[in-house]
Structure formats: structure tokens, C-alpha cells
PDB file of C-alpha atoms in Angstrom:
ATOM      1  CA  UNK A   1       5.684 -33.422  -7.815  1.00 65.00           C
ATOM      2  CA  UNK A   2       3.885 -31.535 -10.422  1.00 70.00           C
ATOM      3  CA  UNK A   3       5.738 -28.543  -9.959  1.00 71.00           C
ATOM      4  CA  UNK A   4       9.408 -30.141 -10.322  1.00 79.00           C
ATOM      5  CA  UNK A   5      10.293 -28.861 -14.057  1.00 79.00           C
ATOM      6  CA  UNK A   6       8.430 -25.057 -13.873  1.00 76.00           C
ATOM      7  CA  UNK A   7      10.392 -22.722 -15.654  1.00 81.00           C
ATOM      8  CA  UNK A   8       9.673 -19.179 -15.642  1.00 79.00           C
ATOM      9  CA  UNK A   9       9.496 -17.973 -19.292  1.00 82.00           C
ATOM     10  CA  UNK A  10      10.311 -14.770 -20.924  1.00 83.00           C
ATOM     11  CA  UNK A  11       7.488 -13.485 -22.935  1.00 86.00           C
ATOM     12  CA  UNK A  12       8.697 -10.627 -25.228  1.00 93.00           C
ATOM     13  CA  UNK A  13       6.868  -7.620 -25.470  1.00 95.00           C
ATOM     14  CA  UNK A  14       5.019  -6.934 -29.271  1.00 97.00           C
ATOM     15  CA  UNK A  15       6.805  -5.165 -31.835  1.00 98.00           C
ATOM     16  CA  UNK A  16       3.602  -2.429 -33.566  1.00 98.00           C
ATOM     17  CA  UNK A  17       3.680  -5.014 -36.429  1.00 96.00           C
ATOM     18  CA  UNK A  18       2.566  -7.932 -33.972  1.00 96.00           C
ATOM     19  CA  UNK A  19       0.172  -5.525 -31.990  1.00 96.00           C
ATOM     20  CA  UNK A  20      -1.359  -4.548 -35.434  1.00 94.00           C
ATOM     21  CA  UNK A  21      -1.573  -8.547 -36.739  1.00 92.00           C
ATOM     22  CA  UNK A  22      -3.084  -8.881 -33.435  1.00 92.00           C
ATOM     23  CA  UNK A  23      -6.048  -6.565 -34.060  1.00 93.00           C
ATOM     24  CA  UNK A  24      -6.744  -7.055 -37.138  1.00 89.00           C
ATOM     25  CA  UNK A  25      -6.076 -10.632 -37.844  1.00 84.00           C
ATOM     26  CA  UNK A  26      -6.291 -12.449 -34.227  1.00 82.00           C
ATOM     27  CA  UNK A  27      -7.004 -15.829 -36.076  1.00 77.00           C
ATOM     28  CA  UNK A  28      -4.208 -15.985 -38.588  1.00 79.00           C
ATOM     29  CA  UNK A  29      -2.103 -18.754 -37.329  1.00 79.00           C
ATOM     30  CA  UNK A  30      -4.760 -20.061 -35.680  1.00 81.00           C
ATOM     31  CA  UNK A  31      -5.888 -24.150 -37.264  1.00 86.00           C
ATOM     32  CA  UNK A  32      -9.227 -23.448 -38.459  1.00 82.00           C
ATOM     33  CA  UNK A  33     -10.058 -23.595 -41.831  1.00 83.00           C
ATOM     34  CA  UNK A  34      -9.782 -20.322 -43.654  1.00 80.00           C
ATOM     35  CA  UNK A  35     -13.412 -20.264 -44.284  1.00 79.00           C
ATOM     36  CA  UNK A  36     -14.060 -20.448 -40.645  1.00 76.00           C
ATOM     37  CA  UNK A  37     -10.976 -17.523 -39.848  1.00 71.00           C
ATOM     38  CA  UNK A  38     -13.023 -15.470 -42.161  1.00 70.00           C
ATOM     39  CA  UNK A  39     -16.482 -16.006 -40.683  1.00 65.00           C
ATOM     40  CA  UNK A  40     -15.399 -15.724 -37.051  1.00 62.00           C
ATOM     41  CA  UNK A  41     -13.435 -12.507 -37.952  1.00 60.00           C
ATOM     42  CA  UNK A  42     -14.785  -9.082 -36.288  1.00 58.00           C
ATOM     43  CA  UNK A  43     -12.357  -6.550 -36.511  1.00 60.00           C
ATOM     44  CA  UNK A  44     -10.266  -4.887 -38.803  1.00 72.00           C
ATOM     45  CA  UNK A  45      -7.925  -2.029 -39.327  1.00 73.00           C
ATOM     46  CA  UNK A  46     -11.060   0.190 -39.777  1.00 83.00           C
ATOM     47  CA  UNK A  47     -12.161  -0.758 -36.235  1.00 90.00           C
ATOM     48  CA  UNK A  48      -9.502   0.617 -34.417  1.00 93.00           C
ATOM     49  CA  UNK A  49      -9.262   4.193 -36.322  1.00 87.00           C
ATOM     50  CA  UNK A  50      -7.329   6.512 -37.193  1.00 85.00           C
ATOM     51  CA  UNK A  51      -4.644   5.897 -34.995  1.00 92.00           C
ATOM     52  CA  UNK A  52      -6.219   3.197 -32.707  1.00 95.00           C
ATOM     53  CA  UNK A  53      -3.915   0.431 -33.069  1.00 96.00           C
ATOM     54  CA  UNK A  54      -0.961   2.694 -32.754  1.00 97.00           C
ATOM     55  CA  UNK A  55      -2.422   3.597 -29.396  1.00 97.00           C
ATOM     56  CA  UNK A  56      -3.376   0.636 -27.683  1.00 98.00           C
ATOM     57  CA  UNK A  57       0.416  -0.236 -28.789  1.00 98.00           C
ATOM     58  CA  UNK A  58       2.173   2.889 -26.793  1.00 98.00           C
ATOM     59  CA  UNK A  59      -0.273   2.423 -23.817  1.00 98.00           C
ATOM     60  CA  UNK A  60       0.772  -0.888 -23.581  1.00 98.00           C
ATOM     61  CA  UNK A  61       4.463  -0.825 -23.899  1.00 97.00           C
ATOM     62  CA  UNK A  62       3.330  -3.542 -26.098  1.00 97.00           C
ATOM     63  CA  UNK A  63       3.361  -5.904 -23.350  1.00 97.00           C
ATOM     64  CA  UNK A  64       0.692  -8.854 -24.737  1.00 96.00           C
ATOM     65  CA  UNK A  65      -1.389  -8.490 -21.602  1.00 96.00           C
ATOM     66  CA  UNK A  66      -1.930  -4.878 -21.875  1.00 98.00           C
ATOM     67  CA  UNK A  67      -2.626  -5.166 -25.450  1.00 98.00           C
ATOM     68  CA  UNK A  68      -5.313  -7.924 -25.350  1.00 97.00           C
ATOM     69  CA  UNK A  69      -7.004  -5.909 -21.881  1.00 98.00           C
ATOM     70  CA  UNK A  70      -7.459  -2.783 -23.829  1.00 98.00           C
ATOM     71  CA  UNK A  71      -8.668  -4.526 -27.142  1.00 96.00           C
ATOM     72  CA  UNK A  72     -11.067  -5.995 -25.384  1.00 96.00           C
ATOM     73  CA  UNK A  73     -11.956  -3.416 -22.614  1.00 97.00           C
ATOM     74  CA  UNK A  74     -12.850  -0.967 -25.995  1.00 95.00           C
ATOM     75  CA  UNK A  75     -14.478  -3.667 -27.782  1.00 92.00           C
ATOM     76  CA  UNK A  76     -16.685  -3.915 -24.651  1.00 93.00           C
ATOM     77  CA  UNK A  77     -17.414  -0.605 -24.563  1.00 94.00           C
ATOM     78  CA  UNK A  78     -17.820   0.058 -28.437  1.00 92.00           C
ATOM     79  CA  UNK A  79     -20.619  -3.107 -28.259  1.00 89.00           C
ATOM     80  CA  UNK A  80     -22.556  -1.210 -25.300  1.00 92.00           C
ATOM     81  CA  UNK A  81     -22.213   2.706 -26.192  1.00 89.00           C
ATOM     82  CA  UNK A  82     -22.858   2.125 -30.163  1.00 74.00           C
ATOM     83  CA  UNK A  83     -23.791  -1.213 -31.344  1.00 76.00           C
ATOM     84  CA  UNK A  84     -23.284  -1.846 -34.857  1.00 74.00           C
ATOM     85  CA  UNK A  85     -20.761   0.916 -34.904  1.00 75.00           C
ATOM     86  CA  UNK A  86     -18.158   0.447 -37.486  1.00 81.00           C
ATOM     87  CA  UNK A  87     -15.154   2.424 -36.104  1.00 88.00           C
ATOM     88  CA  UNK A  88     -14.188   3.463 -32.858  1.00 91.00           C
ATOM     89  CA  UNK A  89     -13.991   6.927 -32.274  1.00 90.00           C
ATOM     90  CA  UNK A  90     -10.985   8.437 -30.021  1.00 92.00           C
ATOM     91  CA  UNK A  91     -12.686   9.200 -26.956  1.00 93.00           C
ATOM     92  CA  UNK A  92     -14.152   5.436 -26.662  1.00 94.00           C
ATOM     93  CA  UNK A  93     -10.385   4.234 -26.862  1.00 96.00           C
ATOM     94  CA  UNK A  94      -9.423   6.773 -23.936  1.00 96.00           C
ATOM     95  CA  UNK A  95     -12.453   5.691 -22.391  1.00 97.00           C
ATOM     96  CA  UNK A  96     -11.451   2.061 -22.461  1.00 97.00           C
ATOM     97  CA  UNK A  97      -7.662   3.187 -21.489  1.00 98.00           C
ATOM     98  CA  UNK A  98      -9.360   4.659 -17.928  1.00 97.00           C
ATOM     99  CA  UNK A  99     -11.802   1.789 -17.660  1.00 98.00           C
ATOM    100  CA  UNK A 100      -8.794  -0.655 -18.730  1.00 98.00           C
ATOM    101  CA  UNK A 101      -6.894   0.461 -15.218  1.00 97.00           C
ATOM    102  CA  UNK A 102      -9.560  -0.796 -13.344  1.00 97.00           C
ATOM    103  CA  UNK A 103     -10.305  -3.729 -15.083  1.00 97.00           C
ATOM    104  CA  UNK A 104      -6.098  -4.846 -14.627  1.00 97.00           C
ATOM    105  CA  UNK A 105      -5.851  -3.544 -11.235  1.00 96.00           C
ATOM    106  CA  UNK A 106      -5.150  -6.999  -9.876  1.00 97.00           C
ATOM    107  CA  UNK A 107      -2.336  -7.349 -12.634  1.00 97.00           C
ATOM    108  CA  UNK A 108      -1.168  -3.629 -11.976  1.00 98.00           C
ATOM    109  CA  UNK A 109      -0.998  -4.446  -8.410  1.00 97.00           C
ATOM    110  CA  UNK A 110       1.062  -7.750  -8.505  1.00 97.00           C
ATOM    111  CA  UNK A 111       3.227  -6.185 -11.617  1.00 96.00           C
ATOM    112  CA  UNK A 112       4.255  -2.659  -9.447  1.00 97.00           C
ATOM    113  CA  UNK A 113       3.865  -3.290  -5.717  1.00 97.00           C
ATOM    114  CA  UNK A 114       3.608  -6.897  -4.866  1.00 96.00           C
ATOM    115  CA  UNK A 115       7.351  -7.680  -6.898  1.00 96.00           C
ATOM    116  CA  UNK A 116       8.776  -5.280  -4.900  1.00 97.00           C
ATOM    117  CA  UNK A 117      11.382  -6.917  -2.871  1.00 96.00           C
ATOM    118  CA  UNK A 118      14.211  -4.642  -2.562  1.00 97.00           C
ATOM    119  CA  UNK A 119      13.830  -1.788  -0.187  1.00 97.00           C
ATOM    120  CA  UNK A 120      13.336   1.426  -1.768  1.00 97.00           C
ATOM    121  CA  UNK A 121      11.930  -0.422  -4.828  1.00 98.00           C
ATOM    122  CA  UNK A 122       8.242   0.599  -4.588  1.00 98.00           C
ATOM    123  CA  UNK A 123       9.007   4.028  -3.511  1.00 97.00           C
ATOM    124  CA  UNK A 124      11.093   4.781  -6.747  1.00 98.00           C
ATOM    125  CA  UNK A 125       8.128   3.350  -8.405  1.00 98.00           C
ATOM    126  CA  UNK A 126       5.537   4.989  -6.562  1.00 97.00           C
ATOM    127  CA  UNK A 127       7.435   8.998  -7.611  1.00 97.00           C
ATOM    128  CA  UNK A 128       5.681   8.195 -11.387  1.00 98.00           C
ATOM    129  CA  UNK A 129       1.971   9.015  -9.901  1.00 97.00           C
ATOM    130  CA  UNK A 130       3.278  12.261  -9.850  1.00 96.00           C
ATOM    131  CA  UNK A 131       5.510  12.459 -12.823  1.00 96.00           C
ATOM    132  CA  UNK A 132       6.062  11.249 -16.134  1.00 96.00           C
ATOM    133  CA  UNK A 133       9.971  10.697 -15.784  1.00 97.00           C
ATOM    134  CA  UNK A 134      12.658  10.383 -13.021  1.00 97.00           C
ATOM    135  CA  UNK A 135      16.092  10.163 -12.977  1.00 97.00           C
ATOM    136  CA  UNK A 136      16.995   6.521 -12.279  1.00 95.00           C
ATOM    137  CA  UNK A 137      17.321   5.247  -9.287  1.00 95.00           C
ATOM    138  CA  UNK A 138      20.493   5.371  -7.177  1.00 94.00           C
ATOM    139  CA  UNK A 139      20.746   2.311  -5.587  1.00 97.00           C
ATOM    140  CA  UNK A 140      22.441  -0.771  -7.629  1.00 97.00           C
ATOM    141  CA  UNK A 141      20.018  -3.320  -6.208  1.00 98.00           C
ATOM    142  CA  UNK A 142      16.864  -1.465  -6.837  1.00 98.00           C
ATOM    143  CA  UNK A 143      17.957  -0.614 -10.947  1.00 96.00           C
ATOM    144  CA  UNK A 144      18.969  -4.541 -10.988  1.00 96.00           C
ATOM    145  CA  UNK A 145      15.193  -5.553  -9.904  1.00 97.00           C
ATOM    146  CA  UNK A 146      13.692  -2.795 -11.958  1.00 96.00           C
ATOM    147  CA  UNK A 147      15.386  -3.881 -15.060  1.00 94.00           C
ATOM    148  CA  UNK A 148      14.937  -7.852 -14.289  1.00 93.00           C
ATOM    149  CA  UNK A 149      10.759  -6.898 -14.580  1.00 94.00           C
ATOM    150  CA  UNK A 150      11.841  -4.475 -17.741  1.00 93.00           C
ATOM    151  CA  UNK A 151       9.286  -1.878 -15.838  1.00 96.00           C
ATOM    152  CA  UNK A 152      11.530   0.860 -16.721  1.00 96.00           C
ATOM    153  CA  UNK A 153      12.600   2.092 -20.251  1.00 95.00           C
ATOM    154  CA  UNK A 154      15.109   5.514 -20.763  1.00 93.00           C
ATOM    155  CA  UNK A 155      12.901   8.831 -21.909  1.00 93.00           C
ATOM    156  CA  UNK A 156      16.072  11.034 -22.576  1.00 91.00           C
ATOM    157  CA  UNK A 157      19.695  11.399 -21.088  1.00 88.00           C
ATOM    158  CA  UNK A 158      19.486  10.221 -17.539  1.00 89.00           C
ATOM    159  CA  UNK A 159      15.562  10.580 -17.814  1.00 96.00           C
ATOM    160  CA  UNK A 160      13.951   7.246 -17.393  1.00 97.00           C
ATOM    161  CA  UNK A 161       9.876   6.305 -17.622  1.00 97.00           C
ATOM    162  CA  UNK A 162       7.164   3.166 -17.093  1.00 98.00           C
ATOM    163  CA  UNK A 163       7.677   1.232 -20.079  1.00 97.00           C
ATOM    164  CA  UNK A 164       3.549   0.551 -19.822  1.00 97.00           C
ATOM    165  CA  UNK A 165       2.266   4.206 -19.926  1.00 97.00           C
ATOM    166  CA  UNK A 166      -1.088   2.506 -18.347  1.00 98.00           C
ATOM    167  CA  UNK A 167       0.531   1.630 -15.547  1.00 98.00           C
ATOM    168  CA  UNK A 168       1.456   5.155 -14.649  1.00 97.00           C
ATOM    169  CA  UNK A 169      -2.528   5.414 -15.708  1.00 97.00           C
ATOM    170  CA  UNK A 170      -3.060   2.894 -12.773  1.00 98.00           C
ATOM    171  CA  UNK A 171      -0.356   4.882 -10.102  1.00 97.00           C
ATOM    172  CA  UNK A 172      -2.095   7.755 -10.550  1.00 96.00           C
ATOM    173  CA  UNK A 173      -5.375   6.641  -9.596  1.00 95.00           C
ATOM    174  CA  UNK A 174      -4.463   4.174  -6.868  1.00 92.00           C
ATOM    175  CA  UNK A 175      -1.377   6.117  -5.460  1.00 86.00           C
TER     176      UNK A 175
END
């Protein structure tokens, strides 16, 4: 009986603006009182770098999840390698990319292989461990499924990629 109204609901991916307003101001629209936002504040655009933000967005297709495990996978890391540090320098966000696959696996796993239900699905999928783009797949059924999960987004003409780059990341050391 409690599961009688469930809806599946469409989370859109970020836009860079919303990935940035996520990193640097997580508690904007939150109800505390500004005071408190401003206390319990940590990061800001300085954190991330030079291009951090940026990043963490193309890594994660902008895909909230992704976003939010690499934020915090590199925040992780930045509070155990250099404490007090004030910025976080490239290789600790590529650090936190490799560490970040690990740390999702279980969301890699049920995103990529355990959705697959049309046959020929996870073997199309499987071809990005070994490269970057592929043409797209042949079969009506499989492209229908792909683009229901929006895994897939068009690199060039006829050329199509992971829309999470992290998730090739993940292919390539599982796969």
C-alpha cells in the first residue's frame, strides 16, 4: 500500500551555472539564516581552481550525482593530503576523478550494466572501455533504451560518446 502512487521522476542534469552555484554556494536556498549560510560555508570559487569547477562539470555530464561524488571525493582527499590547504591543485582533482570511480562503483554498476535489458545493450556499452566514441548503435530497440537513460550524447556526425566521461573512467577499469 505504500508504494501505490510512486512515480519515477526526471531529474535534469546541471547546466555549468548550477554545477558552479553548487560549489561555491551549496547553502543558498537553503532556510537558515544568512548568518548561519555564512558560518557553515567552506568552499568557494578559489577552492576548486583554476579550472576545477569546470571539470568536475564535464566529468560529470553534469548529472547531480556525479557532481556531488566528486566534490566530495576531492574535498576528502584535499582534507587528508593538505589540511588547511586553500586551493586544490589539478592533480588532487584527477586524483579524486580515479578515486571517485571506485567510490560510485555501485551507482556505475546499476547505471551501465544492471539497466541493461535489451539484448545487445551492454555490449554496445561495454565497446567505450576501449574507445572514446562509436558509431551508434544499429539496432532500434537498443538506441530507444540508450536514449530513455540519456547515457549517450552525439561527439560529431554519426560519432556518439558516454554523456558521464567518468563512467567511461569506471568501464575502463572494471571492463
Amino acid at each position: 500500500s505504500y508504494l501505490i502512487s510512486v512515480r519515477t521522476l526526471s531529474v535534469p542534469v546541471f547546466t555549468p551555472e548550477e554545477t558552479h552555484l553548487l560549489l561555491t554556494e551549496p547553502l543558498k536556498h537553503s532556510a537558515l539564516r544568512d548568518e548561519d549560510k555564512a558560518a557553515s560555508a567552506l568552499f568557494w570559487k578559489e577552492f576548486w581552481g583554476e579550472d576545477g569547477i569546470g571539470r568536475i562539470h564535464a566529468e560529470s555530464g553534469g548529472w547531480p550525482y556525479f557532481v556531488q561524488l566528486i566534490a566530495e571525493t576531492a574535498v576528502t582527499l584535499a582534507n587528508e593530503s593538505a589540511p588547511g590547504k586553500r586551493t586544490l591543485p589539478s592533480a588532487l582533482l584527477e586524483q579524486a576523478l580515479d578515486a571517485s570511480v571506485e567510490r560510485g562503483r555501485n551507482a556505475f554498476y546499476q547505471l551501465l550494466r544492471s539497466q541493461c535489458r535489451v539484448p545487445g545493450e551492454w555490449e554496445f556499452l561495454e565497446r567505450f572501455a576501449r574507445r572514446e566514441t562509436q558509431p551508434g548503435p544499429e539496432d532500434a530497440e537498443v538506441r530507444r533504451s540508450l536514449n530513455r537513460r540519456q547515457l549517450l550524447v552525439e561527439a560529431s556526425a554519426g560519432e556518439w560518446r558516454l554523456r558521464v566521461p567518468l563512467m567511461a573512467r569506471w568501464l575502463r577499469k572494471e571492463w
